Amino acid sequence: MEHEVKRLEEDLQKDIEKASDASDIEALRIKYLGRKSPLAELFSQIPSLSTEEKKIWGKNLNILKQKITTLIDEKLSGFEGKEEEIDLTFPSRPVERGSRHVISVVLQKICDIFAHLGFVVIEGPEIEDEWHNFTALNFPSDHPSRDAFDTFYLDLKEGKKGKQLLRCHTSPSQIRVMQKNKPPFAVISPGRVYRPDEVDATHSFMFHQVEGFAVGQDSNFAHLKGVLFYFARQFFSPDVSLRFRPHFFPFTEPSAEVDISCIICGQGKNKKKTTRCSVCKGKGWLEVLGCGMIHPNVLEACGIDSKKYQGFAFGMGIERMAMLKYGVSDIRLFCENDVKFLEQFNL
Ligand code: DAH
């Protein structure tokens, strides 16, 4: 038996030296400690020994078993340490790059087009007062035209210029610029606006607008048309047509709403209404913005002599522009943080 134990120890030593990974070690555990191992074979010989030998070999074999287990465990823990080592050659996870939001991209595009014509970009505050948001823009305080725009009022102390509110349009930027600057000037003013509108596919309580206006001694409606034609052709397509429809805004007189020929079916332009387009609903035209000549009352409210100066103004919704340009059918998609949707505009 002594001889067999010695051989077993030598074989184990050799095998352990040869083992090169954790699975080799697991195989050795079965070979040396399993039910059919040489050690199990030695244990099975004990019943045939004398009482004295039984004592000695019972103890020796248990010590051997412990020794084998320790050798195997030690070798295995050496491998485990190695497997956890950092592999510096392993390729890293791809870095996800963010991108600008489509509304920011469109806002920038719009501002760039007007900047090219000499308009200066200025941002007004989102928290306004009643005077800048309504009164100075020729909305009398009890006039029903305020209703369509009525907005979120803030629970703050009422100042000389009325209650504080979240502006419902970017038009108050006109007032802030005209109060502080002497004409001539041409300004574009982008930013967020707020309305207590029920949210649906085309309405939201918060959206973005761009306001544009120019004041000078001879600024006229022809200039307004020229500027808007240039913008529409740059922003949508070089062969888009414009249509001006008379409209009412308190702060402009005369006022108009502007349509572009449908960029999908082009029918407004070609006048042959053959198919029913799902974007313009067969009308051939798409409403894009409001505009007009700045009302003399607005100029006077800002301390500008309306006998000497005149100006034009226009305002458009940025979400609406983005929806028309990229064929987006629901305004809610812009603020749902759906990366799959937003990634499409990674322009
Ligand atoms: N402020 C208007 C609105 O929010 C848009 C607008 C219309 C602006 C005509 C203008 C304008 O400057 O002349 O609906």
Short mmCIF file of C-alpha atoms and ligand atoms in Angstrom, two decimals:
data_model
loop_
_atom_site.label_atom_id
_atom_site.label_comp_id
_atom_site.label_asym_id
_atom_site.label_seq_id
_atom_site.Cartn_x
_atom_site.Cartn_y
_atom_site.Cartn_z
CA MET A 1 0.00 0.00 0.00
CA GLU A 2 2.85 2.28 0.82
CA HIS A 3 4.18 1.86 -2.67
CA GLU A 4 0.80 2.63 -4.22
CA VAL A 5 0.43 5.81 -2.17
CA LYS A 6 3.88 6.97 -3.30
CA ARG A 7 3.00 6.38 -6.97
CA LEU A 8 -0.29 8.16 -6.56
CA GLU A 9 1.49 11.21 -5.11
CA GLU A 10 4.06 11.27 -7.94
CA ASP A 11 1.38 10.96 -10.63
CA LEU A 12 -0.67 13.75 -9.04
CA GLN A 13 2.37 16.02 -8.89
CA LYS A 14 3.05 15.49 -12.61
CA ASP A 15 -0.57 15.95 -13.60
CA ILE A 16 -0.89 19.16 -11.59
CA GLU A 17 2.21 20.57 -13.25
CA LYS A 18 0.75 19.81 -16.69
CA ALA A 19 -2.69 21.32 -15.97
CA SER A 20 -3.04 24.57 -17.92
CA ASP A 21 -6.52 25.82 -17.04
CA ALA A 22 -9.45 25.44 -14.65
CA SER A 23 -11.08 22.67 -16.68
CA ASP A 24 -7.86 20.55 -16.51
CA ILE A 25 -8.02 20.92 -12.72
CA GLU A 26 -11.65 19.86 -12.57
CA ALA A 27 -10.70 16.72 -14.57
CA LEU A 28 -7.92 15.99 -12.01
CA ARG A 29 -10.41 16.38 -9.15
CA ILE A 30 -12.49 13.56 -10.67
CA LYS A 31 -9.40 11.46 -11.48
CA TYR A 32 -7.89 11.66 -7.97
CA LEU A 33 -10.89 12.10 -5.68
CA GLY A 34 -13.77 10.53 -7.67
CA ARG A 35 -15.52 7.24 -7.00
CA LYS A 36 -13.20 5.36 -9.37
CA SER A 37 -10.00 7.10 -8.26
CA PRO A 38 -6.86 5.21 -7.02
CA LEU A 39 -7.58 6.76 -3.61
CA ALA A 40 -11.07 5.20 -3.53
CA GLU A 41 -9.42 1.92 -4.50
CA LEU A 42 -7.02 2.21 -1.53
CA PHE A 43 -9.87 3.00 0.87
CA SER A 44 -11.69 -0.13 -0.35
CA GLN A 45 -8.73 -2.29 0.78
CA ILE A 46 -9.00 -1.18 4.44
CA PRO A 47 -11.64 -3.75 5.54
CA SER A 48 -9.21 -6.58 4.65
CA LEU A 49 -6.44 -5.21 6.93
CA SER A 50 -5.69 -6.15 10.52
CA THR A 51 -7.10 -3.97 13.33
CA GLU A 52 -3.74 -2.36 13.90
CA GLU A 53 -3.19 -1.63 10.15
CA LYS A 54 -6.75 -0.40 9.78
CA LYS A 55 -5.98 2.35 12.33
CA ILE A 56 -2.74 3.42 10.63
CA TRP A 57 -4.00 3.34 7.04
CA GLY A 58 -7.35 4.88 7.83
CA LYS A 59 -5.49 7.87 9.26
CA ASN A 60 -2.86 7.97 6.45
CA LEU A 61 -5.42 7.79 3.64
CA ASN A 62 -7.46 10.61 5.17
CA ILE A 63 -4.31 12.76 5.38
CA LEU A 64 -3.60 11.90 1.73
CA LYS A 65 -7.12 12.85 0.71
CA GLN A 66 -6.71 16.21 2.44
CA LYS A 67 -3.36 16.75 0.72
CA ILE A 68 -4.79 16.01 -2.75
CA THR A 69 -7.71 18.39 -2.13
CA THR A 70 -5.39 21.20 -0.99
CA LEU A 71 -3.03 20.76 -3.98
CA ILE A 72 -5.93 20.82 -6.45
CA ASP A 73 -7.57 23.88 -4.79
CA GLU A 74 -4.32 25.84 -4.70
CA LYS A 75 -3.63 25.22 -8.37
CA LEU A 76 -7.22 26.20 -9.26
CA SER A 77 -7.10 29.49 -7.32
CA GLY A 78 -3.94 30.38 -9.28
CA PHE A 79 -5.90 30.08 -12.54
CA GLU A 80 -8.87 32.07 -11.22
CA GLY A 81 -6.64 35.04 -10.48
CA LYS A 82 -5.27 34.90 -14.03
CA GLU A 83 -8.69 34.76 -15.68
CA GLU A 84 -9.72 37.98 -13.96
CA GLU A 85 -6.75 39.88 -15.30
CA ILE A 86 -7.71 42.78 -17.55
CA ASP A 87 -7.10 42.10 -21.22
CA LEU A 88 -5.89 45.43 -22.54
CA THR A 89 -6.07 44.24 -26.13
CA PHE A 90 -9.85 43.65 -25.89
CA PRO A 91 -11.76 46.15 -28.06
CA SER A 92 -13.71 48.70 -26.00
CA ARG A 93 -17.47 49.13 -26.18
CA PRO A 94 -18.44 51.59 -28.93
CA VAL A 95 -18.83 55.15 -27.61
CA GLU A 96 -22.39 56.38 -28.19
CA ARG A 97 -22.26 59.93 -29.49
CA GLY A 98 -25.14 62.28 -28.78
CA SER A 99 -26.47 64.65 -31.39
CA ARG A 100 -28.41 67.88 -31.55
CA HIS A 101 -32.18 67.61 -31.24
CA VAL A 102 -34.09 68.07 -34.51
CA ILE A 103 -35.80 71.21 -33.14
CA SER A 104 -32.41 72.76 -32.37
CA VAL A 105 -31.19 71.82 -35.86
CA VAL A 106 -34.25 73.39 -37.54
CA LEU A 107 -34.09 76.47 -35.31
CA GLN A 108 -30.45 76.95 -36.28
CA LYS A 109 -31.22 76.46 -39.99
CA ILE A 110 -33.97 79.11 -39.84
CA CYS A 111 -31.77 81.60 -37.99
CA ASP A 112 -28.89 81.00 -40.44
CA ILE A 113 -31.09 81.80 -43.44
CA PHE A 114 -32.24 85.12 -41.96
CA ALA A 115 -28.75 85.93 -40.65
CA HIS A 116 -27.58 85.62 -44.26
CA LEU A 117 -29.99 88.46 -45.11
CA GLY A 118 -28.54 90.62 -42.34
CA PHE A 119 -30.97 89.85 -39.51
CA VAL A 120 -29.44 89.87 -36.01
CA VAL A 121 -30.35 87.00 -33.63
CA ILE A 122 -31.65 88.11 -30.20
CA GLU A 123 -33.40 86.03 -27.53
CA GLY A 124 -36.13 87.42 -25.28
CA PRO A 125 -37.12 86.17 -21.79
CA GLU A 126 -39.56 83.27 -21.40
CA ILE A 127 -41.10 84.91 -18.33
CA GLU A 128 -42.77 88.06 -19.52
CA ASP A 129 -45.23 90.59 -18.12
CA GLU A 130 -48.68 91.40 -19.47
CA TRP A 131 -47.53 94.69 -20.92
CA HIS A 132 -44.82 93.17 -23.17
CA ASN A 133 -46.83 90.04 -24.03
CA PHE A 134 -50.14 91.79 -24.77
CA THR A 135 -50.64 95.51 -24.12
CA ALA A 136 -47.69 96.91 -26.04
CA LEU A 137 -48.55 94.54 -28.89
CA ASN A 138 -51.91 96.28 -29.21
CA PHE A 139 -54.04 93.68 -27.45
CA PRO A 140 -56.49 95.77 -25.38
CA SER A 141 -56.88 94.13 -21.95
CA ASP A 142 -60.51 93.14 -22.50
CA HIS A 143 -60.21 92.31 -26.19
CA PRO A 144 -61.39 88.78 -27.13
CA SER A 145 -58.23 88.32 -29.27
CA ARG A 146 -56.36 87.73 -25.98
CA ASP A 147 -58.40 84.58 -25.38
CA ALA A 148 -56.75 82.53 -28.12
CA PHE A 149 -53.35 83.33 -26.60
CA ASP A 150 -54.24 83.38 -22.91
CA THR A 151 -51.39 81.82 -21.09
CA PHE A 152 -49.86 80.57 -17.83
CA TYR A 153 -49.78 83.26 -15.16
CA LEU A 154 -47.17 83.12 -12.42
CA ASP A 155 -48.03 83.51 -8.80
CA LEU A 156 -45.69 86.47 -8.33
CA LYS A 157 -46.22 90.02 -7.13
CA GLU A 158 -47.88 92.10 -9.81
CA GLY A 159 -45.55 94.85 -11.07
CA LYS A 160 -46.13 98.11 -12.93
CA LYS A 161 -46.35 96.14 -16.20
CA GLY A 162 -49.02 93.77 -14.95
CA LYS A 163 -48.91 90.11 -14.00
CA GLN A 164 -45.92 87.88 -14.77
CA LEU A 165 -46.59 85.06 -17.19
CA LEU A 166 -44.97 82.50 -19.48
CA ARG A 167 -44.99 84.22 -22.87
CA CYS A 168 -47.44 82.77 -25.37
CA HIS A 169 -45.48 83.97 -28.41
CA THR A 170 -42.08 85.42 -29.31
CA SER A 171 -43.66 88.72 -30.45
CA PRO A 172 -42.77 90.49 -27.14
CA SER A 173 -39.14 90.32 -28.35
CA GLN A 174 -40.19 93.02 -30.85
CA ILE A 175 -41.12 95.30 -27.97
CA ARG A 176 -37.92 94.70 -26.02
CA VAL A 177 -35.73 95.42 -29.06
CA MET A 178 -37.75 98.45 -30.22
CA GLN A 179 -37.68 100.04 -26.76
CA LYS A 180 -33.91 99.88 -26.58
CA ASN A 181 -32.77 100.49 -30.16
CA LYS A 182 -33.12 103.18 -32.74
CA PRO A 183 -34.19 102.02 -36.23
CA PRO A 184 -33.15 100.82 -38.71
CA PHE A 185 -32.79 97.22 -37.51
CA ALA A 186 -33.66 93.72 -38.64
CA VAL A 187 -33.95 91.10 -35.91
CA ILE A 188 -34.76 87.41 -35.62
CA SER A 189 -35.76 86.07 -32.19
CA PRO A 190 -36.17 82.33 -31.54
CA GLY A 191 -37.36 80.68 -28.33
CA ARG A 192 -39.89 78.68 -26.32
CA VAL A 193 -43.51 79.73 -25.92
CA TYR A 194 -46.32 78.37 -23.73
CA ARG A 195 -50.08 78.03 -24.22
CA PRO A 196 -52.80 76.30 -22.23
CA ASP A 197 -53.62 74.15 -25.27
CA GLU A 198 -54.84 70.60 -25.04
CA VAL A 199 -52.05 68.32 -26.31
CA ASP A 200 -52.81 66.51 -29.58
CA ALA A 201 -51.00 65.66 -32.84
CA THR A 202 -50.60 69.35 -33.75
CA HIS A 203 -50.83 71.21 -30.41
CA SER A 204 -48.67 71.37 -27.31
CA PHE A 205 -48.52 73.44 -24.10
CA MET A 206 -44.93 74.31 -25.00
CA PHE A 207 -43.39 74.77 -28.41
CA HIS A 208 -40.87 76.99 -30.22
CA GLN A 209 -41.33 80.03 -32.42
CA VAL A 210 -39.15 82.35 -34.42
CA GLU A 211 -40.13 85.99 -34.60
CA GLY A 212 -38.69 88.22 -37.29
CA PHE A 213 -39.05 91.97 -37.77
CA ALA A 214 -37.43 94.91 -39.47
CA VAL A 215 -38.02 98.61 -38.95
CA GLY A 216 -36.75 101.44 -41.11
CA GLN A 217 -37.93 104.56 -42.87
CA ASP A 218 -39.12 102.73 -45.94
CA SER A 219 -39.54 99.08 -44.85
CA ASN A 220 -42.61 97.88 -46.72
CA PHE A 221 -44.75 94.90 -47.61
CA ALA A 222 -42.69 94.16 -50.73
CA HIS A 223 -39.61 93.75 -48.50
CA LEU A 224 -41.59 91.39 -46.29
CA LYS A 225 -42.60 89.31 -49.30
CA GLY A 226 -39.06 89.27 -50.65
CA VAL A 227 -37.63 88.14 -47.29
CA LEU A 228 -40.22 85.39 -46.87
CA PHE A 229 -39.79 84.16 -50.45
CA TYR A 230 -36.06 83.91 -49.92
CA PHE A 231 -36.57 82.06 -46.65
CA ALA A 232 -39.14 79.56 -48.05
CA ARG A 233 -36.95 78.76 -51.05
CA GLN A 234 -33.88 78.21 -48.91
CA PHE A 235 -35.65 76.22 -46.22
CA PHE A 236 -38.09 74.08 -48.23
CA SER A 237 -37.10 73.99 -51.89
CA PRO A 238 -36.11 76.43 -54.64
CA ASP A 239 -39.36 75.94 -56.54
CA VAL A 240 -41.82 76.52 -53.70
CA SER A 241 -44.54 79.16 -54.20
CA LEU A 242 -46.05 81.45 -51.53
CA ARG A 243 -49.62 82.63 -51.03
CA PHE A 244 -50.54 85.57 -48.77
CA ARG A 245 -54.07 85.47 -47.31
CA PRO A 246 -55.52 88.51 -45.48
CA HIS A 247 -55.81 87.81 -41.73
CA PHE A 248 -56.10 89.61 -38.39
CA PHE A 249 -53.38 90.07 -35.79
CA PRO A 250 -53.65 92.94 -33.31
CA PHE A 251 -49.97 93.87 -33.69
CA THR A 252 -49.85 94.12 -37.51
CA GLU A 253 -51.90 96.04 -40.04
CA PRO A 254 -52.38 94.87 -42.72
CA SER A 255 -51.82 91.26 -41.64
CA ALA A 256 -51.58 88.05 -43.61
CA GLU A 257 -51.22 84.35 -43.17
CA VAL A 258 -48.72 82.75 -45.50
CA ASP A 259 -49.06 79.38 -47.21
CA ILE A 260 -46.46 77.48 -49.20
CA SER A 261 -47.36 75.30 -52.18
CA CYS A 262 -47.55 71.75 -50.84
CA ILE A 263 -44.03 70.35 -50.76
CA ILE A 264 -45.39 66.83 -51.23
CA CYS A 265 -47.82 67.18 -54.16
CA GLY A 266 -46.82 70.65 -55.38
CA GLN A 267 -50.40 71.22 -56.41
CA GLY A 268 -50.81 74.79 -55.11
CA LYS A 269 -48.11 75.70 -57.55
CA ASN A 270 -49.28 73.66 -60.52
CA LYS A 271 -52.96 74.30 -59.88
CA LYS A 272 -53.93 70.87 -61.24
CA LYS A 273 -55.61 69.10 -58.35
CA THR A 274 -55.55 65.55 -59.62
CA THR A 275 -54.84 63.48 -56.53
CA ARG A 276 -55.84 63.92 -52.90
CA CYS A 277 -52.59 64.54 -51.03
CA SER A 278 -52.55 63.36 -47.40
CA VAL A 279 -50.32 66.24 -46.26
CA CYS A 280 -52.26 69.23 -47.66
CA LYS A 281 -55.56 67.28 -47.72
CA GLY A 282 -55.98 68.13 -51.39
CA LYS A 283 -55.85 71.90 -50.75
CA GLY A 284 -52.50 72.26 -52.49
CA TRP A 285 -51.28 74.75 -49.84
CA LEU A 286 -49.81 74.50 -46.34
CA GLU A 287 -50.08 77.30 -43.78
CA VAL A 288 -46.64 78.23 -42.48
CA LEU A 289 -46.66 81.59 -40.71
CA GLY A 290 -48.31 84.89 -39.81
CA CYS A 291 -47.02 88.30 -40.84
CA GLY A 292 -47.84 91.92 -41.57
CA MET A 293 -46.78 95.54 -41.27
CA ILE A 294 -46.12 96.47 -37.62
CA HIS A 295 -49.13 98.37 -36.28
CA PRO A 296 -48.38 102.10 -35.63
CA ASN A 297 -49.67 101.63 -32.06
CA VAL A 298 -46.92 99.06 -31.44
CA LEU A 299 -44.20 101.41 -32.73
CA GLU A 300 -45.58 104.25 -30.60
CA ALA A 301 -45.77 102.03 -27.47
CA CYS A 302 -42.01 101.54 -27.87
CA GLY A 303 -41.29 105.24 -28.39
CA ILE A 304 -40.75 104.98 -32.18
CA ASP A 305 -42.27 107.74 -34.31
CA SER A 306 -44.77 105.90 -36.53
CA LYS A 307 -44.91 108.85 -38.93
CA LYS A 308 -41.20 108.53 -39.62
CA TYR A 309 -40.70 104.74 -39.33
CA GLN A 310 -42.50 101.65 -40.46
CA GLY A 311 -41.70 97.97 -40.22
CA PHE A 312 -42.75 94.45 -41.02
CA ALA A 313 -42.95 91.40 -38.77
CA PHE A 314 -43.55 87.69 -39.05
CA GLY A 315 -43.77 84.72 -36.71
CA MET A 316 -43.56 80.98 -37.30
CA GLY A 317 -43.69 77.76 -35.26
CA ILE A 318 -40.46 75.76 -35.39
CA GLU A 319 -42.14 72.40 -34.69
CA ARG A 320 -44.53 73.10 -37.57
CA MET A 321 -41.60 73.90 -39.89
CA ALA A 322 -39.85 70.68 -38.86
CA MET A 323 -43.04 68.66 -39.34
CA LEU A 324 -43.54 70.02 -42.85
CA LYS A 325 -39.90 69.71 -43.87
CA TYR A 326 -39.44 66.15 -42.62
CA GLY A 327 -43.00 64.81 -42.93
CA VAL A 328 -43.53 64.30 -39.17
CA SER A 329 -47.21 63.74 -38.44
CA ASP A 330 -47.29 64.20 -34.64
CA ILE A 331 -45.77 67.07 -32.63
CA ARG A 332 -45.55 64.83 -29.52
CA LEU A 333 -42.77 62.79 -31.16
CA PHE A 334 -40.36 65.70 -30.66
CA CYS A 335 -40.43 65.46 -26.86
CA GLU A 336 -40.80 61.75 -26.16
CA ASN A 337 -37.05 61.06 -26.09
CA ASP A 338 -37.46 58.17 -28.51
CA VAL A 339 -33.87 57.74 -29.71
CA LYS A 340 -34.97 55.75 -32.79
CA PHE A 341 -37.10 58.72 -33.91
CA LEU A 342 -34.48 61.36 -33.05
CA GLU A 343 -31.60 59.46 -34.68
CA GLN A 344 -33.19 59.94 -38.09
CA PHE A 345 -32.35 63.65 -37.90
CA ASN A 346 -28.71 63.11 -37.05
CA LEU A 347 -27.92 65.43 -39.93
N1 DAH B 1 -47.48 85.94 -32.58
C1 DAH B 1 -48.24 85.21 -33.55
C2 DAH B 1 -48.68 83.86 -32.97
O1 DAH B 1 -48.12 83.43 -32.00
C3 DAH B 1 -47.44 84.94 -34.79
C4 DAH B 1 -47.24 86.20 -35.58
C5 DAH B 1 -48.16 86.58 -36.50
C6 DAH B 1 -46.12 86.97 -35.37
C7 DAH B 1 -48.00 87.74 -37.26
C8 DAH B 1 -45.94 88.13 -36.10
C9 DAH B 1 -46.90 88.48 -37.04
O2 DAH B 1 -44.88 88.93 -35.94
O3 DAH B 1 -46.70 89.62 -37.75
O4 DAH B 1 -49.53 83.22 -33.50
#
